Structure formats: C-alpha cells, structure tokens
Amino acid sequence: MTAPVLHHVVCPGPAAAPGGADGHRMAYWQWGDTGNPHVVVCVHGLSRQGRDFDALARMLAPHMRVVCPDVVGRGRSDWLADAAHYQIPVYAADMLAMLAQLQAQSPITQLDWVGTSMGGLIGLVVAGQAGLPLPAPVRRLVLNDVGPVVQWDALQRIGTYLGKSGTYASLEQAAAAMWAVSTGFGPHTPQQWLDLSRHMVRPAVAGAPEGPLVLHYDPRIAEPFGALTQQAAEQGEAMLWQLYDRIEADTLLLRGADSDLLTRATAEQMVLRGPRARLLEFAGVGHAPTLVADDQRQAVVEFLT
C-alpha cells in the first residue's frame, strides 16, 4: 500500500466549526489490511500530524494495521472551540474513542504504540493506567525522544515558534521555514524533508490550492503550552513517573543523542525502573528522530515484528 485511507471518529467536546457542539472529529490515517487484528497506533509530536509516519508505515503495513491519527487541532482533524482543551487528557480520551471505533470495525487482539514526543506522553497515559477501556493491553511501546522528565529549556525553545505561522508562497518556502526551527531532527535529504513538509501545510484560502499556504494546525495550541509554568511542569513529573512505573508493555526508548528534551540521565533512569526500557540512541540527531532514516525505521520494525 503506497497511500493510507483517511477516516474520522467523533469524540466528546465541541469543535470550533459551526455545528460542532456535539463533538469534534479526529482524523486518522489507516494503512494495511483493515481486518488485521494486530494494530499499531503511531502518534506525532506537538505541532506535527499523522502523515509524519508515512515512511515507517510503509514498512509496517505488510505485518499489521497501522493507524496514524491527526491529534485534534492538527492536520485533517477539527479545531477545538476552547483552546484550553488542547491538553494530554483530551488527546488520550480521543485515542480511546478511536480505538473503540477500530475495535467495532474489526476486533483487535494485539495493540502496539509508537509515540514521538507528545505522542509518547499520550502513550504513557494510555499504557500506564489500569482499567482503561482498551480493546487489548498495550503489548509493545515505543517512546521516541520523550520521558517523564521534559527539560524546561527545550519547552521554552519550542515556545519561540509554536503558533507563529506565516504565509508561504510555495511548499518549498514553507519547508525551508520549518527546517529553520527543526534542525534538531537530524540529517535529511531535500526530498525527505519536502515529503515531511507536504502534509504540514494547507491553502490559506479554502478552495484555492494554487494560492498561498499556511501551517496545518490551530495556532491556539500555543495558548495552554504558553501558560505552562516551570513549577507546574516539575510537579507533573511525579505523575508521569507514576504512569511510567505502571507500564507493563515491552518498551523501546529512542533518543536523539543531542536531544535537549530528553536527557541521557532521564533515559538511564527509564532503563532502570518501570518497564526497564531498552535504550537506543541515534548520533547526530536531537529532538526528535523522525523515523525516516533507515536505521531508525528498522529499529522500530524489528521491535514491533
């Protein structure tokens, strides 16, 4: 399969668009045999979207059903009526709604999770809480450059560009602007970066695909992010460690060796406690590995298959 199929699930909480009072729609991209009982959910980072996983999904799709959601406020999903709801608990609840819909369509007997940055934090909530209505326990968990301790300096760096989208005359111009704040992703060929950027933009004017482009996320996702204080972030670490320590899934921790968000010290703690993650680092990469490079993809494929 060379391209995924787009689906939507209706989740609790009003959307910003007129008529969205009864719920918001979350988009998700599905690869592979829709009847395959082995499902892996791949969840992107803070300002990204589900098509980030195209290269990985093509390798996984022959083995399992690959589901890549656009977290609400991003990609093809609705924007929320209240920006204060752009929070991890809402995102996790949306994932449960999606999994329930997938289970109703075709039963799931094995469930895996790949989460990059924010997607990994959502994975901590889903895999680290007993009693959630999952179709199956999370069997294998990939945490991509994220853990219970998120460095404050990295959050401040992300805050300098989050929600500050401009207007771009072309995809190439947008890709260049995104690369200026994304060099931590590590080496990419021009074509690889263009492919990653393609689904990050939308027409500035609906119905005018040849006109100027803007980033494909609600700039208001920056509001709750900007309201976070260092004290609140540090207080949240204890809760995240509790979630991590409860995880029973076999866990692979990926880390960019130059990451400013996940320190080596935190990664080493994650190897020693909770699910005792296996740690794999990628040289020359910061926050976060994009899972496009061959060695990054192969590590995930081998772990999940």
Short mmCIF file of C-alpha atoms in Angstrom, two decimals:
data_model
loop_
_atom_site.label_atom_id
_atom_site.label_comp_id
_atom_site.label_asym_id
_atom_site.label_seq_id
_atom_site.Cartn_x
_atom_site.Cartn_y
_atom_site.Cartn_z
CA MET A 1 0.00 0.00 0.00
CA THR A 2 1.55 3.30 -1.10
CA ALA A 3 -1.02 5.64 0.45
CA PRO A 4 -3.24 5.50 3.55
CA VAL A 5 -7.01 5.84 3.78
CA LEU A 6 -8.43 8.79 5.72
CA HIS A 7 -11.07 8.11 8.41
CA HIS A 8 -12.69 10.16 11.17
CA VAL A 9 -14.04 9.45 14.62
CA VAL A 10 -16.37 11.74 16.60
CA CYS A 11 -15.02 12.50 20.07
CA PRO A 12 -16.55 14.30 23.07
CA GLY A 13 -16.08 18.06 23.27
CA PRO A 14 -17.24 20.82 20.89
CA ALA A 15 -15.36 21.78 17.77
CA ALA A 16 -14.69 25.36 16.76
CA ALA A 17 -16.56 24.98 13.46
CA PRO A 18 -20.29 25.78 13.36
CA GLY A 19 -22.38 22.73 14.15
CA GLY A 20 -19.66 21.10 16.20
CA ALA A 21 -21.38 21.45 19.57
CA ASP A 22 -22.00 17.69 19.89
CA GLY A 23 -18.39 16.69 19.43
CA HIS A 24 -15.24 17.14 17.40
CA ARG A 25 -13.92 14.90 14.67
CA MET A 26 -10.45 13.42 14.89
CA ALA A 27 -8.91 12.27 11.64
CA TYR A 28 -6.76 9.17 11.39
CA TRP A 29 -4.86 7.57 8.53
CA GLN A 30 -5.06 3.81 8.18
CA TRP A 31 -2.50 1.63 6.41
CA GLY A 32 -2.58 -2.10 5.70
CA ASP A 33 -5.27 -4.75 5.98
CA THR A 34 -8.20 -3.26 7.91
CA GLY A 35 -9.04 -6.74 9.16
CA ASN A 36 -5.61 -7.37 10.66
CA PRO A 37 -6.08 -7.96 14.42
CA HIS A 38 -2.60 -6.58 15.15
CA VAL A 39 -2.80 -2.77 15.36
CA VAL A 40 -0.07 -0.22 15.95
CA VAL A 41 -1.05 3.38 16.74
CA CYS A 42 1.57 5.97 15.72
CA VAL A 43 1.11 9.39 17.34
CA HIS A 44 3.03 12.50 16.31
CA GLY A 45 4.62 15.42 18.15
CA LEU A 46 3.19 18.71 19.36
CA SER A 47 2.84 20.66 16.10
CA ARG A 48 3.03 17.76 13.62
CA GLN A 49 0.41 15.40 12.10
CA GLY A 50 -0.16 11.74 11.28
CA ARG A 51 1.47 11.69 7.85
CA ASP A 52 4.84 12.09 9.60
CA PHE A 53 4.82 8.29 9.81
CA ASP A 54 4.42 7.54 6.10
CA ALA A 55 7.92 6.06 5.67
CA LEU A 56 7.59 3.88 8.77
CA ALA A 57 4.01 2.86 7.97
CA ARG A 58 5.00 1.51 4.55
CA MET A 59 7.41 -0.88 6.27
CA LEU A 60 4.94 -1.93 8.97
CA ALA A 61 1.78 -2.25 6.85
CA PRO A 62 2.56 -5.76 5.48
CA HIS A 63 2.66 -7.03 9.08
CA MET A 64 -0.05 -5.09 10.93
CA ARG A 65 -2.76 -2.46 10.69
CA VAL A 66 -1.08 0.93 11.09
CA VAL A 67 -3.19 3.81 12.41
CA CYS A 68 -1.78 7.35 12.43
CA PRO A 69 -4.13 9.94 13.97
CA ASP A 70 -4.01 13.68 13.44
CA VAL A 71 -4.32 14.82 17.06
CA VAL A 72 -7.20 17.28 17.35
CA GLY A 73 -6.25 20.78 16.19
CA ARG A 74 -3.80 19.36 13.64
CA GLY A 75 -3.91 18.04 10.10
CA ARG A 76 -7.36 16.97 8.95
CA SER A 77 -8.89 16.96 12.45
CA ASP A 78 -11.26 19.61 13.77
CA TRP A 79 -10.05 22.56 15.79
CA LEU A 80 -11.47 22.82 19.31
CA ALA A 81 -13.90 25.51 20.41
CA ASP A 82 -11.93 26.09 23.63
CA ALA A 83 -8.15 26.28 23.21
CA ALA A 84 -7.71 25.40 26.90
CA HIS A 85 -8.71 21.84 25.99
CA TYR A 86 -5.57 21.28 23.92
CA GLN A 87 -4.21 19.05 26.68
CA ILE A 88 -2.90 15.47 27.03
CA PRO A 89 -6.02 14.11 28.86
CA VAL A 90 -8.27 15.26 25.99
CA TYR A 91 -5.92 13.73 23.43
CA ALA A 92 -5.84 10.43 25.33
CA ALA A 93 -9.66 10.34 25.52
CA ASP A 94 -9.80 10.88 21.75
CA MET A 95 -7.46 7.91 21.25
CA LEU A 96 -9.78 5.71 23.31
CA ALA A 97 -12.70 6.78 21.10
CA MET A 98 -10.67 5.91 18.00
CA LEU A 99 -9.67 2.52 19.37
CA ALA A 100 -13.29 1.75 20.21
CA GLN A 101 -14.29 2.55 16.63
CA LEU A 102 -11.47 0.41 15.23
CA GLN A 103 -12.45 -2.46 17.53
CA ALA A 104 -16.07 -2.24 16.38
CA GLN A 105 -14.97 -2.40 12.75
CA SER A 106 -12.63 -5.36 13.22
CA PRO A 107 -11.51 -6.89 16.54
CA ILE A 108 -8.04 -6.02 17.86
CA THR A 109 -6.10 -8.76 19.63
CA GLN A 110 -2.65 -7.12 19.71
CA LEU A 111 -2.08 -3.42 20.32
CA ASP A 112 1.22 -1.55 19.99
CA TRP A 113 2.02 2.16 20.32
CA VAL A 114 4.65 4.41 18.74
CA GLY A 115 4.73 7.93 20.16
CA THR A 116 7.01 10.78 19.19
CA SER A 117 7.40 13.47 21.87
CA MET A 118 3.80 14.50 22.69
CA GLY A 119 2.61 11.23 21.16
CA GLY A 120 4.80 9.40 23.66
CA LEU A 121 3.27 11.31 26.58
CA ILE A 122 -0.18 10.29 25.32
CA GLY A 123 1.17 6.74 25.19
CA LEU A 124 2.23 6.97 28.85
CA VAL A 125 -1.37 7.85 29.77
CA VAL A 126 -2.84 5.05 27.66
CA ALA A 127 -0.36 2.34 28.66
CA GLY A 128 0.20 3.40 32.27
CA GLN A 129 -3.37 3.46 33.57
CA ALA A 130 -5.10 0.25 34.55
CA GLY A 131 -8.78 -0.09 33.80
CA LEU A 132 -8.95 1.99 30.62
CA PRO A 133 -11.37 0.57 28.02
CA LEU A 134 -8.69 -0.64 25.63
CA PRO A 135 -9.50 -3.41 23.14
CA ALA A 136 -6.27 -5.13 24.25
CA PRO A 137 -3.44 -4.19 26.61
CA VAL A 138 -0.58 -2.26 25.02
CA ARG A 139 1.88 -5.04 24.12
CA ARG A 140 4.85 -3.00 22.89
CA LEU A 141 5.50 0.69 23.40
CA VAL A 142 7.98 2.88 21.52
CA LEU A 143 8.76 6.19 23.22
CA ASN A 144 10.50 8.43 20.72
CA ASP A 145 12.68 11.01 22.50
CA VAL A 146 10.39 11.63 25.43
CA GLY A 147 10.07 10.55 29.05
CA PRO A 148 8.61 11.61 32.39
CA VAL A 149 11.10 14.49 32.70
CA VAL A 150 10.79 17.11 29.96
CA GLN A 151 13.54 19.72 30.03
CA TRP A 152 12.26 23.25 30.64
CA ASP A 153 14.79 24.84 28.29
CA ALA A 154 13.54 22.65 25.44
CA LEU A 155 9.95 23.70 26.12
CA GLN A 156 10.99 27.33 26.02
CA ARG A 157 12.75 26.75 22.70
CA ILE A 158 9.62 25.18 21.21
CA GLY A 159 7.56 28.08 22.51
CA THR A 160 9.58 30.56 20.45
CA TYR A 161 7.99 29.29 17.22
CA LEU A 162 4.84 27.38 18.20
CA GLY A 163 1.71 29.09 16.87
CA LYS A 164 3.66 31.75 14.98
CA SER A 165 2.92 30.55 11.45
CA GLY A 166 3.44 32.83 8.48
CA THR A 167 2.06 32.66 4.96
CA TYR A 168 4.15 30.89 2.34
CA ALA A 169 4.18 31.30 -1.41
CA SER A 170 5.11 27.67 -2.06
CA LEU A 171 5.67 24.31 -0.41
CA GLU A 172 9.41 24.80 -0.83
CA GLN A 173 9.30 28.12 1.02
CA ALA A 174 7.26 26.58 3.84
CA ALA A 175 9.65 23.63 4.06
CA ALA A 176 12.62 25.98 4.35
CA ALA A 177 10.93 27.92 7.15
CA MET A 178 10.11 24.73 9.05
CA TRP A 179 13.65 23.44 8.62
CA ALA A 180 14.99 26.62 10.24
CA VAL A 181 13.37 25.55 13.54
CA SER A 182 13.72 21.78 13.05
CA THR A 183 17.41 21.11 12.51
CA GLY A 184 17.33 19.00 15.67
CA PHE A 185 15.54 16.35 13.63
CA GLY A 186 18.93 15.46 12.20
CA PRO A 187 20.17 14.94 8.63
CA HIS A 188 17.52 14.65 5.88
CA THR A 189 17.81 14.77 2.14
CA PRO A 190 15.94 17.65 0.47
CA GLN A 191 13.35 15.16 -0.81
CA GLN A 192 12.85 13.59 2.62
CA TRP A 193 12.26 16.99 4.20
CA LEU A 194 9.90 18.05 1.40
CA ASP A 195 7.90 14.85 1.92
CA LEU A 196 7.69 15.51 5.66
CA SER A 197 6.63 19.11 4.99
CA ARG A 198 3.99 18.38 2.35
CA HIS A 199 1.26 17.47 4.82
CA MET A 200 2.17 20.27 7.23
CA VAL A 201 0.56 22.98 5.11
CA ARG A 202 -2.86 23.83 3.71
CA PRO A 203 -4.18 26.58 1.43
CA ALA A 204 -4.54 29.88 3.24
CA VAL A 205 -7.84 30.32 1.40
CA ALA A 206 -10.12 27.28 1.33
CA GLY A 207 -10.66 26.05 -2.21
CA ALA A 208 -7.58 27.84 -3.56
CA PRO A 209 -4.91 25.10 -3.75
CA GLU A 210 -2.67 27.19 -6.01
CA GLY A 211 -2.61 30.15 -3.62
CA PRO A 212 -0.51 30.89 -0.52
CA LEU A 213 -0.06 28.26 2.19
CA VAL A 214 -0.22 28.25 5.99
CA LEU A 215 0.70 25.60 8.54
CA HIS A 216 -1.92 22.91 9.02
CA TYR A 217 -2.56 23.32 12.76
CA ASP A 218 -4.58 25.61 15.01
CA PRO A 219 -2.18 28.32 16.24
CA ARG A 220 -4.14 28.35 19.50
CA ILE A 221 -2.44 25.09 20.55
CA ALA A 222 0.26 27.50 21.75
CA GLU A 223 -2.06 29.03 24.38
CA PRO A 224 -2.11 26.22 27.01
CA PHE A 225 1.51 25.44 26.14
CA GLY A 226 2.49 29.06 26.80
CA ALA A 227 0.54 29.10 30.06
CA LEU A 228 2.60 26.24 31.47
CA THR A 229 4.98 27.32 34.24
CA GLN A 230 8.24 25.68 35.19
CA GLN A 231 6.80 24.83 38.60
CA ALA A 232 3.77 23.14 37.04
CA ALA A 233 5.98 21.19 34.65
CA GLU A 234 8.12 19.95 37.53
CA GLN A 235 5.04 18.98 39.53
CA GLY A 236 3.78 16.98 36.56
CA GLU A 237 6.95 14.88 36.54
CA ALA A 238 5.85 12.89 39.60
CA MET A 239 2.59 11.92 37.90
CA LEU A 240 4.39 10.97 34.69
CA TRP A 241 6.84 8.79 36.61
CA GLN A 242 3.89 7.05 38.30
CA LEU A 243 2.41 6.31 34.88
CA TYR A 244 5.75 5.11 33.55
CA ASP A 245 6.35 2.83 36.54
CA ARG A 246 2.97 1.14 35.97
CA ILE A 247 3.63 0.29 32.34
CA GLU A 248 3.74 -3.44 31.65
CA ALA A 249 4.35 -3.21 27.92
CA ASP A 250 7.72 -4.16 26.47
CA THR A 251 9.22 -0.68 25.95
CA LEU A 252 11.78 0.70 23.49
CA LEU A 253 13.14 4.17 24.21
CA LEU A 254 14.60 6.04 21.25
CA ARG A 255 16.75 9.09 21.89
CA GLY A 256 18.49 11.61 19.70
CA ALA A 257 21.99 11.69 21.17
CA ASP A 258 21.88 15.51 21.01
CA SER A 259 18.33 15.83 22.37
CA ASP A 260 17.61 18.84 24.57
CA LEU A 261 14.21 17.50 25.65
CA LEU A 262 15.14 14.01 26.90
CA THR A 263 18.44 13.99 28.77
CA ARG A 264 20.72 11.00 28.94
CA ALA A 265 20.25 10.96 32.74
CA THR A 266 16.46 10.63 32.39
CA ALA A 267 16.87 7.93 29.74
CA GLU A 268 19.15 5.95 32.04
CA GLN A 269 16.55 6.15 34.83
CA MET A 270 13.95 4.80 32.39
CA VAL A 271 16.19 1.81 31.71
CA LEU A 272 16.38 1.01 35.43
CA ARG A 273 12.77 1.46 36.54
CA GLY A 274 9.20 0.75 35.42
CA PRO A 275 9.18 -1.35 32.27
CA ARG A 276 13.00 -1.11 32.09
CA ALA A 277 13.04 0.28 28.58
CA ARG A 278 15.64 -0.73 26.06
CA LEU A 279 17.55 2.42 25.10
CA LEU A 280 18.70 3.13 21.55
CA GLU A 281 20.41 6.42 20.68
CA PHE A 282 21.00 7.97 17.26
CA ALA A 283 24.14 10.02 16.76
CA GLY A 284 23.89 13.42 15.11
CA VAL A 285 20.18 13.73 15.96
CA GLY A 286 18.49 15.98 18.53
CA HIS A 287 14.80 16.25 19.32
CA ALA A 288 13.36 14.22 17.77
CA PRO A 289 14.22 11.34 15.41
CA THR A 290 11.71 11.47 12.53
CA LEU A 291 11.76 7.70 11.90
CA VAL A 292 12.58 8.37 8.25
CA ALA A 293 16.22 7.27 8.24
CA ASP A 294 16.72 3.58 7.50
CA ASP A 295 18.34 2.74 10.84
CA GLN A 296 15.58 4.48 12.80
CA ARG A 297 12.78 2.74 10.91
CA GLN A 298 14.48 -0.64 11.05
CA ALA A 299 14.85 -0.42 14.82
CA VAL A 300 11.11 0.14 15.25
CA VAL A 301 10.12 -2.52 12.72
CA GLU A 302 12.34 -5.15 14.35
CA PHE A 303 10.99 -4.29 17.80
CA LEU A 304 7.34 -4.49 16.75
CA THR A 305 7.57 -7.53 14.49
#
